[in-house]
Amino acid sequence: MKHFIKRQNQMSERMNTLALLYRYSTLRFADNIQSQSINGRPSYTYSSFRTRCDAISEMLENQGIGFGDRVAILSGNKPNWGIAFFAATAFGRIAVPILPESSENEIRNILEHSEAKAIFVSQRLLPGIKGLKGLTAIDIDTFTILNEPGVETDRRSRRKKPLPDDVAAIIYTSGTTGNAKGVMLSHRNFCRNILAAYAAHPCYEKDVWLSVLPMAHTYELSLGLLYPFACGACINYLGKTPTPSLLMSALRAVRPTVMLSVPLIIEKIYRGIIVPSVMKNRALSWIQSRIPALFYLLAGAKLRKAFGGRLGFFGIGGAKLDIFTEKFLKKAGFPYAIGYGMTETAPLICTAGVRSTHPGTTGTPAYGTKVRLAGTDPNTGTGEIQCKGENVMLGYYKDPERTKAAFTDDGWFRTKDLACVDSKGRFSIKGRLNTVILGPSGENIYPEEIENVINGMAEVEESLVIQSDGRLVALIRLKEDFSGEIDCLKKGIMNFVNRQVSRFSRIAEVRFVKEAFEKTATHKIRRMKYCTA
């Protein structure tokens, strides 16, 4: 504890803006490798990272893009993404990360709404910005200017150091419902998340990170770029979409000590590799039924080996983890950790380190964050999670009405997530306030809980529970290799699920779908699209 307090105080002093973080890490860890692609190009030390950032910032300055100007980033994960981000934020500009999977219409709306003056863009995504005026386009791979903006620019230097409560980034999100919102995150917001991450699980300069989640999402940005940057660690990038074969190859090559993930990735590994291997292996099946402790010891060793053999922290966030998968990970001694948060909180609200995870819960309040439940149901103990702290956003860009609605009269941020809390202060997420289904007798039905039961079945790839004509209907996509009798499976699913859930949460119909559900960046299903279809 004394070591943590000392380290925390040191970090607090040097990190209340990304400019201070940038200067500290690039000097303190100058000779360390900061980032590299799996294929080896490009690769930066912290010293060469700073040299490149300084040069890019000067180039932006010469284009009249200075303090407070918005600079967009539209690219997949790569070392140069971090260069673009710090070339903006460390010099008082505002970064506008855009998910590379965004449609051309979404990209244009974000660029126009944010009034971005420049954009770092990959060649593959360049068609999405063609025709836009007043925008300096920069190739993120070569850092060459692709076009002149065609408008007069103020080339006078306006550079100055950013303050802790200045906007560092505007991150556009629609979540799973509603219209896109530009979340304004300050330098202080990001820096407090670094401290919260360190409190949950300390990382050091010898740690090796593997990045697989989109850097334009706050989860990967804060915890997968800024946190290791503060520690002086090395980040490895795939450079391509993380297909199962590419990911397994990268794990063998990198042998990471730290990795961030969403539930979908580890659930696929559990259901696609672990479960089938047990079912096909008579010896393992026998050990599982007769000597379960030995089975989990062997299975855990196999899983850790598949991840490179030296993994010490596997962070899971972005959505709720399937309870069957989590129980397996816990018993197998896999070093997973759970986090809960939102873009609006940059993102951490609750954390549970490797040693403090408890299946079904999302941990206790993150370091420096106050959390409470509001409007608690006296019968179930379920209420809305609200939080307060230096991690909470400044507001929604150019949207004072939605900003006001996001906070209570006494200043607490409303997450609109429903949860209950146990005697040890651990929160368990039940669902979203705006996805709760009202039962025939006024009962609150949480579709996410029913989906967790359905998704635990071997034949199921993913599911979504909706209400249709007053009845609960389960939309289910089966695994590609399923070859059984459909009507028999429908009955089996309904019988299995309805034995597991409460009386008023029983499903009345099962419908199979062929296409994968449309998802957000953290692989949550865009629920509203199907509820209103």
Short mmCIF file of C-alpha atoms in Angstrom, two decimals:
data_model
loop_
_atom_site.label_atom_id
_atom_site.label_comp_id
_atom_site.label_asym_id
_atom_site.label_seq_id
_atom_site.Cartn_x
_atom_site.Cartn_y
_atom_site.Cartn_z
CA MET A 1 0.00 0.00 0.00
CA LYS A 2 2.82 2.43 0.82
CA HIS A 3 4.35 1.73 -2.58
CA PHE A 4 1.04 2.42 -4.30
CA ILE A 5 0.46 5.69 -2.42
CA LYS A 6 3.98 6.89 -3.27
CA ARG A 7 3.58 5.94 -6.92
CA GLN A 8 0.10 7.49 -7.05
CA ASN A 9 1.38 10.77 -5.64
CA GLN A 10 4.21 10.83 -8.18
CA MET A 11 1.79 10.13 -11.03
CA SER A 12 -0.66 12.81 -9.80
CA GLU A 13 2.06 15.45 -9.76
CA ARG A 14 3.25 14.77 -13.29
CA MET A 15 -0.05 13.84 -14.91
CA ASN A 16 -2.99 16.19 -14.95
CA THR A 17 -2.67 16.93 -18.67
CA LEU A 18 -1.68 14.78 -21.61
CA ALA A 19 1.00 17.38 -22.39
CA LEU A 20 2.71 16.64 -19.07
CA LEU A 21 2.29 12.91 -19.59
CA TYR A 22 3.83 13.22 -23.06
CA ARG A 23 6.85 15.14 -21.84
CA TYR A 24 7.43 12.91 -18.81
CA SER A 25 7.21 9.53 -20.55
CA THR A 26 9.18 10.47 -23.64
CA LEU A 27 12.05 11.68 -21.45
CA ARG A 28 11.85 9.15 -18.60
CA PHE A 29 11.58 6.12 -20.91
CA ALA A 30 13.46 7.54 -23.90
CA ASP A 31 15.22 4.30 -24.90
CA ASN A 32 12.26 1.95 -24.34
CA ILE A 33 10.28 0.69 -27.32
CA GLN A 34 6.96 2.54 -27.21
CA SER A 35 5.10 0.76 -30.00
CA GLN A 36 5.57 -1.57 -32.93
CA SER A 37 3.58 -3.46 -35.51
CA ILE A 38 3.66 -7.24 -35.55
CA ASN A 39 5.33 -7.04 -38.97
CA GLY A 40 7.99 -4.73 -37.52
CA ARG A 41 7.10 -1.52 -39.37
CA PRO A 42 6.95 1.07 -38.05
CA SER A 43 8.56 0.88 -34.62
CA TYR A 44 9.17 3.76 -32.19
CA THR A 45 11.18 4.27 -29.06
CA TYR A 46 9.75 6.86 -26.68
CA SER A 47 12.47 9.24 -27.87
CA SER A 48 11.76 8.77 -31.60
CA PHE A 49 8.03 8.94 -30.82
CA ARG A 50 8.57 12.42 -29.38
CA THR A 51 10.73 13.53 -32.30
CA ARG A 52 8.04 12.47 -34.77
CA CYS A 53 5.21 14.05 -32.75
CA ASP A 54 7.04 17.36 -32.47
CA ALA A 55 7.57 17.41 -36.23
CA ILE A 56 3.93 16.57 -36.99
CA SER A 57 2.74 19.25 -34.58
CA GLU A 58 4.95 21.78 -36.34
CA MET A 59 3.49 20.70 -39.68
CA LEU A 60 -0.03 21.24 -38.32
CA GLU A 61 1.02 24.63 -36.99
CA ASN A 62 2.28 25.62 -40.43
CA GLN A 63 -1.15 24.72 -41.81
CA GLY A 64 -2.78 27.12 -39.37
CA ILE A 65 -4.09 24.32 -37.13
CA GLY A 66 -3.34 25.38 -33.59
CA PHE A 67 -4.61 25.40 -30.03
CA GLY A 68 -8.25 24.33 -29.68
CA ASP A 69 -8.62 23.21 -33.30
CA ARG A 70 -10.20 19.80 -33.88
CA VAL A 71 -8.05 17.12 -35.51
CA ALA A 72 -9.78 13.89 -36.56
CA ILE A 73 -8.17 10.43 -36.75
CA LEU A 74 -9.67 7.85 -39.11
CA SER A 75 -7.58 4.69 -39.20
CA GLY A 76 -7.18 1.17 -37.92
CA ASN A 77 -4.81 0.38 -35.04
CA LYS A 78 -1.15 1.13 -35.69
CA PRO A 79 1.77 2.95 -34.02
CA ASN A 80 1.11 6.08 -36.08
CA TRP A 81 -2.37 6.36 -34.54
CA GLY A 82 -0.71 7.24 -31.23
CA ILE A 83 1.58 9.73 -33.00
CA ALA A 84 -1.45 11.48 -34.49
CA PHE A 85 -3.26 11.55 -31.14
CA PHE A 86 -0.37 13.08 -29.18
CA ALA A 87 0.55 15.48 -32.01
CA ALA A 88 -2.91 16.90 -31.38
CA THR A 89 -3.55 16.64 -27.63
CA ALA A 90 -0.05 17.27 -26.23
CA PHE A 91 -0.05 20.66 -27.98
CA GLY A 92 -3.51 21.87 -27.02
CA ARG A 93 -5.45 20.67 -30.05
CA ILE A 94 -8.53 18.46 -29.69
CA ALA A 95 -8.49 14.93 -31.08
CA VAL A 96 -11.62 13.52 -32.75
CA PRO A 97 -11.16 9.75 -33.06
CA ILE A 98 -13.48 8.06 -35.59
CA LEU A 99 -14.12 4.33 -35.71
CA PRO A 100 -12.83 2.95 -39.05
CA GLU A 101 -16.02 0.86 -39.43
CA SER A 102 -18.14 4.03 -39.54
CA SER A 103 -20.24 4.61 -42.64
CA GLU A 104 -19.35 7.48 -44.99
CA ASN A 105 -22.43 9.33 -43.78
CA GLU A 106 -21.37 8.94 -40.13
CA ILE A 107 -17.84 10.10 -40.94
CA ARG A 108 -19.08 13.20 -42.71
CA ASN A 109 -21.54 14.03 -39.94
CA ILE A 110 -18.81 13.77 -37.31
CA LEU A 111 -16.37 15.90 -39.30
CA GLU A 112 -18.98 18.57 -39.95
CA HIS A 113 -20.39 18.60 -36.41
CA SER A 114 -16.94 18.75 -34.80
CA GLU A 115 -15.76 21.37 -37.31
CA ALA A 116 -12.52 19.46 -37.74
CA LYS A 117 -9.77 21.34 -39.57
CA ALA A 118 -7.55 18.33 -40.26
CA ILE A 119 -7.80 14.57 -40.44
CA PHE A 120 -5.20 11.81 -40.23
CA VAL A 121 -6.56 9.13 -42.54
CA SER A 122 -5.43 5.81 -44.00
CA GLN A 123 -5.49 5.38 -47.77
CA ARG A 124 -8.14 2.66 -47.48
CA LEU A 125 -10.57 5.07 -45.79
CA LEU A 126 -9.74 8.13 -47.89
CA PRO A 127 -12.86 7.84 -50.14
CA GLY A 128 -15.03 8.55 -47.09
CA ILE A 129 -13.83 12.17 -46.87
CA LYS A 130 -13.60 13.13 -50.54
CA GLY A 131 -15.40 16.31 -51.43
CA LEU A 132 -15.21 17.87 -47.99
CA LYS A 133 -13.94 21.44 -48.07
CA GLY A 134 -11.77 23.24 -45.55
CA LEU A 135 -10.24 19.98 -44.31
CA THR A 136 -6.52 19.21 -44.44
CA ALA A 137 -6.11 15.49 -45.10
CA ILE A 138 -2.90 13.80 -43.91
CA ASP A 139 -1.83 10.27 -44.82
CA ILE A 140 -1.40 8.57 -41.44
CA ASP A 141 1.18 6.12 -42.79
CA THR A 142 3.54 8.67 -44.34
CA PHE A 143 2.37 11.88 -42.64
CA THR A 144 2.29 13.66 -45.99
CA ILE A 145 -0.41 16.23 -46.72
CA LEU A 146 -2.79 14.83 -49.32
CA ASN A 147 -4.61 18.05 -50.15
CA GLU A 148 -4.64 21.75 -49.50
CA PRO A 149 -7.80 22.83 -47.64
CA GLY A 150 -8.68 25.45 -50.23
CA VAL A 151 -9.48 28.11 -47.62
CA GLU A 152 -7.54 30.88 -45.97
CA THR A 153 -5.95 29.82 -42.69
CA ASP A 154 -4.55 31.81 -39.81
CA ARG A 155 -0.88 30.82 -39.78
CA ARG A 156 -0.02 32.79 -36.66
CA SER A 157 1.21 30.58 -33.86
CA ARG A 158 -1.45 30.07 -31.20
CA ARG A 159 0.31 27.24 -29.39
CA LYS A 160 0.06 27.16 -25.63
CA LYS A 161 0.00 24.51 -22.94
CA PRO A 162 -3.36 22.88 -22.28
CA LEU A 163 -4.89 23.09 -18.81
CA PRO A 164 -6.34 20.06 -16.93
CA ASP A 165 -9.96 21.01 -17.68
CA ASP A 166 -9.41 21.83 -21.35
CA VAL A 167 -11.03 19.45 -23.84
CA ALA A 168 -8.55 16.80 -25.00
CA ALA A 169 -10.84 14.72 -27.22
CA ILE A 170 -14.36 14.61 -28.56
CA ILE A 171 -15.49 11.02 -28.95
CA TYR A 172 -18.68 10.38 -30.84
CA THR A 173 -20.85 7.56 -29.66
CA SER A 174 -24.37 6.30 -30.18
CA GLY A 175 -24.01 3.43 -27.71
CA THR A 176 -26.62 0.82 -28.49
CA THR A 177 -29.47 3.31 -28.78
CA GLY A 178 -30.11 6.93 -29.68
CA ASN A 179 -28.37 9.49 -31.88
CA ALA A 180 -24.65 10.10 -31.97
CA LYS A 181 -23.28 12.33 -29.21
CA GLY A 182 -19.93 14.11 -29.08
CA VAL A 183 -18.53 13.34 -25.64
CA MET A 184 -16.08 16.02 -24.49
CA LEU A 185 -13.32 14.45 -22.41
CA SER A 186 -10.79 16.66 -20.66
CA HIS A 187 -7.11 16.11 -20.00
CA ARG A 188 -7.99 15.55 -16.36
CA ASN A 189 -10.58 12.89 -17.30
CA PHE A 190 -7.98 10.80 -19.11
CA CYS A 191 -5.31 11.29 -16.47
CA ARG A 192 -7.61 10.21 -13.63
CA ASN A 193 -8.35 7.01 -15.56
CA ILE A 194 -4.64 6.26 -15.72
CA LEU A 195 -4.48 6.49 -11.93
CA ALA A 196 -7.59 4.33 -11.56
CA ALA A 197 -6.10 1.71 -13.87
CA TYR A 198 -2.87 1.69 -11.87
CA ALA A 199 -4.83 1.24 -8.65
CA ALA A 200 -6.70 -1.73 -10.12
CA HIS A 201 -3.61 -3.40 -11.57
CA PRO A 202 -0.13 -1.83 -11.51
CA CYS A 203 1.79 -2.13 -14.78
CA TYR A 204 5.43 -1.32 -15.43
CA GLU A 205 7.88 -0.57 -18.23
CA LYS A 206 8.75 -4.24 -18.70
CA ASP A 207 5.15 -5.12 -19.53
CA VAL A 208 4.30 -6.11 -23.10
CA TRP A 209 0.86 -5.13 -24.43
CA LEU A 210 -1.07 -6.51 -27.38
CA SER A 211 -3.70 -4.14 -28.80
CA VAL A 212 -6.72 -5.67 -30.57
CA LEU A 213 -9.62 -3.29 -29.81
CA PRO A 214 -10.36 -0.11 -31.82
CA MET A 215 -8.19 2.76 -30.60
CA ALA A 216 -10.98 5.19 -31.43
CA HIS A 217 -13.00 3.70 -28.57
CA THR A 218 -12.37 5.18 -25.11
CA TYR A 219 -11.69 1.77 -23.56
CA GLU A 220 -8.66 1.06 -25.76
CA LEU A 221 -7.62 4.72 -25.98
CA SER A 222 -7.43 5.29 -22.22
CA LEU A 223 -6.35 1.87 -21.01
CA GLY A 224 -4.61 0.45 -24.07
CA LEU A 225 -2.64 3.55 -25.18
CA LEU A 226 -2.43 6.17 -22.44
CA TYR A 227 -1.93 3.79 -19.49
CA PRO A 228 0.99 1.82 -20.99
CA PHE A 229 2.40 5.12 -22.27
CA ALA A 230 2.45 6.38 -18.67
CA CYS A 231 4.23 3.20 -17.57
CA GLY A 232 6.87 3.23 -20.30
CA ALA A 233 5.68 -0.12 -21.66
CA CYS A 234 5.68 -1.47 -25.22
CA ILE A 235 2.44 -1.76 -27.23
CA ASN A 236 2.20 -4.26 -30.10
CA TYR A 237 -0.32 -3.77 -32.93
CA LEU A 238 -1.74 -6.40 -35.25
CA GLY A 239 -2.17 -3.96 -38.11
CA LYS A 240 -5.13 -5.97 -39.42
CA THR A 241 -8.59 -7.09 -38.32
CA PRO A 242 -8.05 -9.57 -35.45
CA THR A 243 -9.29 -12.80 -37.05
CA PRO A 244 -8.95 -15.91 -34.83
CA SER A 245 -5.98 -17.26 -36.82
CA LEU A 246 -4.16 -13.90 -36.87
CA LEU A 247 -4.81 -13.37 -33.16
CA MET A 248 -3.49 -16.80 -32.17
CA SER A 249 -0.40 -16.24 -34.32
CA ALA A 250 0.17 -12.82 -32.72
CA LEU A 251 -0.21 -14.26 -29.22
CA ARG A 252 2.54 -16.79 -29.94
CA ALA A 253 4.81 -14.12 -31.42
CA VAL A 254 4.28 -11.34 -28.87
CA ARG A 255 3.61 -13.40 -25.73
CA PRO A 256 1.88 -10.40 -24.07
CA THR A 257 1.77 -9.79 -20.34
CA VAL A 258 -1.21 -7.43 -20.67
CA MET A 259 -4.17 -7.47 -23.04
CA LEU A 260 -7.59 -5.81 -23.19
CA SER A 261 -10.63 -7.53 -24.63
CA VAL A 262 -14.39 -7.52 -24.90
CA PRO A 263 -16.45 -10.53 -23.74
CA LEU A 264 -17.09 -11.74 -27.29
CA ILE A 265 -13.41 -12.63 -27.84
CA ILE A 266 -12.93 -14.75 -24.72
CA GLU A 267 -16.43 -16.26 -25.02
CA LYS A 268 -15.62 -17.44 -28.54
CA ILE A 269 -12.38 -19.01 -27.35
CA TYR A 270 -14.20 -20.74 -24.48
CA ARG A 271 -17.09 -22.04 -26.57
CA GLY A 272 -15.11 -22.64 -29.75
CA ILE A 273 -11.95 -24.21 -28.31
CA ILE A 274 -12.34 -25.24 -24.67
CA VAL A 275 -15.84 -26.77 -24.71
CA PRO A 276 -15.34 -28.78 -27.95
CA SER A 277 -11.95 -30.07 -26.79
CA VAL A 278 -13.54 -31.40 -23.61
CA MET A 279 -16.47 -32.99 -25.43
CA LYS A 280 -14.16 -34.74 -27.93
CA ASN A 281 -11.62 -35.92 -25.37
CA ARG A 282 -12.85 -38.83 -23.24
CA ALA A 283 -10.01 -38.47 -20.76
CA LEU A 284 -10.76 -34.78 -20.16
CA SER A 285 -14.48 -35.47 -19.87
CA TRP A 286 -13.77 -38.17 -17.28
CA ILE A 287 -11.43 -35.88 -15.33
CA GLN A 288 -14.00 -33.07 -15.43
CA SER A 289 -16.70 -35.29 -13.92
CA ARG A 290 -14.51 -37.15 -11.42
CA ILE A 291 -11.66 -34.78 -10.51
CA PRO A 292 -12.90 -31.25 -11.37
CA ALA A 293 -10.00 -29.51 -9.59
CA LEU A 294 -7.50 -31.31 -11.80
CA PHE A 295 -9.57 -30.57 -14.89
CA TYR A 296 -9.58 -26.81 -14.25
CA LEU A 297 -5.86 -26.93 -13.51
CA LEU A 298 -5.16 -28.59 -16.87
CA ALA A 299 -7.64 -26.44 -18.80
CA GLY A 300 -6.26 -23.25 -17.27
CA ALA A 301 -2.70 -24.21 -18.17
CA LYS A 302 -3.77 -24.93 -21.75
CA LEU A 303 -5.56 -21.60 -22.05
CA ARG A 304 -2.65 -19.60 -20.62
CA LYS A 305 -0.28 -21.35 -23.02
CA ALA A 306 -2.54 -20.40 -25.95
CA PHE A 307 -2.17 -16.75 -24.87
CA GLY A 308 1.61 -16.92 -24.96
CA GLY A 309 2.37 -18.29 -21.52
CA ARG A 310 3.16 -15.12 -19.61
CA LEU A 311 -0.16 -13.24 -19.47
CA GLY A 312 -0.65 -11.48 -16.13
CA PHE A 313 -3.66 -9.30 -16.87
CA PHE A 314 -6.53 -9.90 -19.30
CA GLY A 315 -8.93 -6.98 -18.95
CA ILE A 316 -12.55 -7.55 -19.98
CA GLY A 317 -14.97 -4.67 -20.47
CA GLY A 318 -17.43 -3.06 -22.86
CA ALA A 319 -20.27 -5.50 -22.16
CA LYS A 320 -21.34 -8.09 -19.62
CA LEU A 321 -19.36 -11.34 -19.58
CA ASP A 322 -21.31 -14.58 -19.94
CA ILE A 323 -21.57 -16.13 -16.44
CA PHE A 324 -20.70 -19.66 -17.64
CA THR A 325 -17.51 -18.42 -19.28
CA GLU A 326 -16.57 -16.34 -16.25
CA LYS A 327 -17.03 -19.23 -13.84
CA PHE A 328 -14.74 -21.34 -16.00
CA LEU A 329 -12.08 -18.60 -16.11
CA LYS A 330 -12.23 -18.18 -12.35
CA LYS A 331 -11.90 -21.90 -11.60
CA ALA A 332 -9.16 -22.30 -14.21
CA GLY A 333 -7.09 -19.55 -12.61
CA PHE A 334 -7.01 -17.46 -15.79
CA PRO A 335 -5.75 -13.91 -14.98
CA TYR A 336 -8.84 -12.01 -16.09
CA ALA A 337 -10.11 -8.76 -14.63
CA ILE A 338 -13.48 -7.05 -14.99
CA GLY A 339 -14.20 -3.39 -15.60
CA TYR A 340 -17.33 -1.33 -16.08
CA GLY A 341 -17.57 2.12 -17.55
CA MET A 342 -18.78 4.40 -20.30
CA THR A 343 -17.36 6.77 -22.88
CA GLU A 344 -18.70 9.63 -20.73
CA THR A 345 -16.43 8.55 -17.85
CA ALA A 346 -13.29 8.02 -19.96
CA PRO A 347 -14.23 5.09 -19.24
CA LEU A 348 -13.76 3.52 -15.77
CA ILE A 349 -16.52 3.53 -13.16
CA CYS A 350 -15.98 0.17 -11.45
CA THR A 351 -13.03 -2.23 -11.47
CA ALA A 352 -12.14 -5.68 -10.19
CA GLY A 353 -8.49 -6.71 -10.40
CA VAL A 354 -7.29 -10.23 -11.14
CA ARG A 355 -7.40 -11.25 -7.47
CA SER A 356 -10.70 -9.55 -6.65
CA THR A 357 -12.98 -10.78 -9.44
CA HIS A 358 -16.24 -12.41 -8.40
CA PRO A 359 -18.44 -14.06 -11.08
CA GLY A 360 -21.46 -12.00 -12.02
CA THR A 361 -20.17 -8.73 -10.54
CA THR A 362 -18.29 -5.86 -12.12
CA GLY A 363 -16.26 -4.86 -9.08
CA THR A 364 -16.18 -1.89 -6.74
CA PRO A 365 -15.94 1.84 -7.55
CA ALA A 366 -12.77 2.75 -9.43
CA TYR A 367 -10.09 4.71 -7.59
CA GLY A 368 -11.23 8.31 -7.10
CA THR A 369 -14.80 7.64 -8.25
CA LYS A 370 -17.96 7.84 -6.15
CA VAL A 371 -20.79 5.50 -7.14
CA ARG A 372 -24.36 5.28 -5.87
CA LEU A 373 -27.65 3.61 -6.82
CA ALA A 374 -30.67 5.87 -7.34
CA GLY A 375 -34.35 5.02 -7.45
CA THR A 376 -33.69 1.63 -5.89
CA ASP A 377 -36.48 -0.93 -6.06
CA PRO A 378 -37.12 -2.03 -2.44
CA ASN A 379 -38.01 -5.55 -3.57
CA THR A 380 -34.99 -6.27 -5.77
CA GLY A 381 -32.41 -3.72 -4.61
CA THR A 382 -31.94 -2.65 -8.23
CA GLY A 383 -31.34 1.00 -9.06
CA GLU A 384 -29.64 3.27 -11.57
CA ILE A 385 -25.86 3.61 -11.28
CA GLN A 386 -24.83 7.22 -10.84
CA CYS A 387 -21.28 8.44 -10.38
CA LYS A 388 -19.21 11.48 -9.59
CA GLY A 389 -15.50 12.14 -9.97
CA GLU A 390 -12.74 13.67 -12.07
CA ASN A 391 -13.31 10.94 -14.66
CA VAL A 392 -16.72 12.34 -15.66
CA MET A 393 -16.99 14.21 -18.99
CA LEU A 394 -17.33 17.94 -19.44
CA GLY A 395 -20.52 17.40 -21.44
CA TYR A 396 -21.81 16.73 -24.95
CA TYR A 397 -20.34 18.96 -27.65
CA LYS A 398 -22.75 21.70 -28.76
CA ASP A 399 -25.61 19.95 -26.95
CA PRO A 400 -26.44 21.71 -23.65
CA GLU A 401 -29.89 20.09 -23.37
CA ARG A 402 -28.58 16.52 -23.44
CA THR A 403 -25.70 17.54 -21.19
CA LYS A 404 -28.15 18.85 -18.58
CA ALA A 405 -30.28 15.70 -18.84
CA ALA A 406 -27.21 13.52 -18.25
CA PHE A 407 -26.73 14.88 -14.72
CA THR A 408 -28.85 14.97 -11.60
CA ASP A 409 -29.65 18.24 -9.88
CA ASP A 410 -26.90 17.52 -7.33
CA GLY A 411 -24.26 16.88 -10.01
CA TRP A 412 -24.12 13.08 -10.35
CA PHE A 413 -23.75 11.56 -13.82
CA ARG A 414 -26.62 9.27 -14.81
CA THR A 415 -25.36 6.10 -16.50
CA LYS A 416 -28.87 4.71 -17.20
CA ASP A 417 -27.46 1.31 -16.28
CA LEU A 418 -29.34 -0.70 -13.66
CA ALA A 419 -27.49 -2.65 -11.00
CA CYS A 420 -27.59 -3.97 -7.47
CA VAL A 421 -24.79 -4.02 -4.92
CA ASP A 422 -23.78 -6.76 -2.49
CA SER A 423 -22.54 -6.54 1.09
CA LYS A 424 -18.94 -6.18 -0.09
CA GLY A 425 -19.71 -3.19 -2.30
CA ARG A 426 -19.52 -5.11 -5.58
CA PHE A 427 -21.92 -3.99 -8.29
CA SER A 428 -23.81 -6.38 -10.58
CA ILE A 429 -25.19 -4.94 -13.81
CA LYS A 430 -28.77 -5.96 -14.55
CA GLY A 431 -29.45 -4.06 -17.77
CA ARG A 432 -30.13 -0.68 -19.30
CA LEU A 433 -32.83 1.62 -17.94
CA ASN A 434 -34.23 2.12 -21.43
CA THR A 435 -34.18 -1.61 -22.32
CA VAL A 436 -36.12 -2.86 -19.30
CA ILE A 437 -39.29 -4.65 -20.40
CA LEU A 438 -42.41 -4.12 -18.30
CA GLY A 439 -44.15 -7.42 -17.54
CA PRO A 440 -47.95 -7.97 -17.56
CA SER A 441 -48.18 -7.34 -13.82
CA GLY A 442 -45.69 -4.47 -13.76
CA GLU A 443 -42.59 -6.60 -13.18
CA ASN A 444 -39.22 -5.34 -14.43
CA ILE A 445 -37.76 -7.82 -16.92
CA TYR A 446 -34.07 -7.50 -17.84
CA PRO A 447 -33.55 -8.99 -21.32
CA GLU A 448 -29.77 -9.12 -20.86
CA GLU A 449 -30.15 -11.65 -18.04
CA ILE A 450 -32.27 -13.95 -20.22
CA GLU A 451 -29.77 -13.59 -23.07
CA ASN A 452 -26.93 -14.66 -20.78
CA VAL A 453 -28.76 -17.93 -20.14
CA ILE A 454 -29.46 -18.50 -23.84
CA ASN A 455 -25.89 -17.72 -24.86
CA GLY A 456 -24.63 -20.38 -22.48
CA MET A 457 -26.07 -23.11 -24.70
CA ALA A 458 -23.60 -24.94 -26.92
CA GLU A 459 -25.62 -24.45 -30.11
CA VAL A 460 -26.09 -20.69 -29.74
CA GLU A 461 -23.82 -18.06 -31.27
CA GLU A 462 -25.71 -14.98 -30.03
CA SER A 463 -29.20 -13.90 -29.00
CA LEU A 464 -31.49 -10.95 -28.41
CA VAL A 465 -34.68 -10.91 -26.34
CA ILE A 466 -37.41 -8.48 -27.37
CA GLN A 467 -41.08 -7.92 -26.57
CA SER A 468 -43.58 -8.51 -29.38
CA ASP A 469 -47.34 -8.18 -28.86
CA GLY A 470 -46.85 -8.41 -25.11
CA ARG A 471 -44.83 -11.65 -25.34
CA LEU A 472 -41.11 -12.28 -24.84
CA VAL A 473 -39.45 -13.44 -28.06
CA ALA A 474 -35.88 -14.74 -28.32
CA LEU A 475 -34.08 -13.95 -31.59
CA ILE A 476 -31.27 -16.48 -31.87
CA ARG A 477 -28.41 -17.00 -34.30
CA LEU A 478 -27.08 -20.53 -34.21
CA LYS A 479 -23.49 -21.61 -34.73
CA GLU A 480 -22.55 -22.27 -38.33
CA ASP A 481 -21.82 -25.95 -37.73
CA PHE A 482 -25.25 -26.74 -36.23
CA SER A 483 -26.92 -29.57 -38.14
CA GLY A 484 -29.70 -30.77 -35.84
CA GLU A 485 -33.50 -30.68 -36.01
CA ILE A 486 -34.76 -27.10 -35.73
CA ASP A 487 -38.16 -27.71 -34.12
CA CYS A 488 -36.62 -30.00 -31.54
CA LEU A 489 -33.96 -27.39 -30.74
CA LYS A 490 -36.60 -24.66 -30.30
CA LYS A 491 -38.39 -26.73 -27.68
CA GLY A 492 -35.09 -27.58 -26.00
CA ILE A 493 -34.08 -23.92 -25.78
CA MET A 494 -37.42 -22.84 -24.35
CA ASN A 495 -37.42 -25.63 -21.77
CA PHE A 496 -33.82 -24.94 -20.73
CA VAL A 497 -34.22 -21.17 -20.49
CA ASN A 498 -37.61 -21.15 -18.77
CA ARG A 499 -36.29 -23.44 -16.04
CA GLN A 500 -33.46 -20.99 -15.38
CA VAL A 501 -35.35 -17.68 -15.22
CA SER A 502 -38.15 -16.27 -13.09
CA ARG A 503 -41.77 -16.96 -14.01
CA PHE A 504 -42.36 -13.54 -15.57
CA SER A 505 -39.08 -13.71 -17.58
CA ARG A 506 -39.99 -16.87 -19.48
CA ILE A 507 -39.79 -16.65 -23.26
CA ALA A 508 -42.91 -17.44 -25.30
CA GLU A 509 -41.29 -17.88 -28.71
CA VAL A 510 -37.94 -18.63 -30.34
CA ARG A 511 -37.09 -17.23 -33.76
CA PHE A 512 -33.88 -18.17 -35.54
CA VAL A 513 -32.03 -15.53 -37.58
CA LYS A 514 -29.34 -16.12 -40.20
CA GLU A 515 -27.45 -12.83 -40.22
CA ALA A 516 -25.23 -11.60 -37.39
CA PHE A 517 -26.75 -8.80 -35.30
CA GLU A 518 -25.45 -5.30 -36.01
CA LYS A 519 -23.07 -4.26 -33.23
CA THR A 520 -21.25 -1.30 -31.70
CA ALA A 521 -17.45 -0.97 -31.44
CA THR A 522 -17.46 -2.98 -28.19
CA HIS A 523 -19.54 -5.72 -29.81
CA LYS A 524 -22.80 -4.87 -28.07
CA ILE A 525 -25.86 -5.50 -30.20
CA ARG A 526 -27.62 -2.36 -31.44
CA ARG A 527 -30.74 -3.40 -29.56
CA MET A 528 -33.01 -0.52 -30.56
CA LYS A 529 -32.73 -1.44 -34.24
CA TYR A 530 -34.36 -4.81 -33.60
CA CYS A 531 -36.81 -3.70 -30.93
CA THR A 532 -38.36 -1.18 -33.31
CA ALA A 533 -38.11 -3.24 -36.48
#
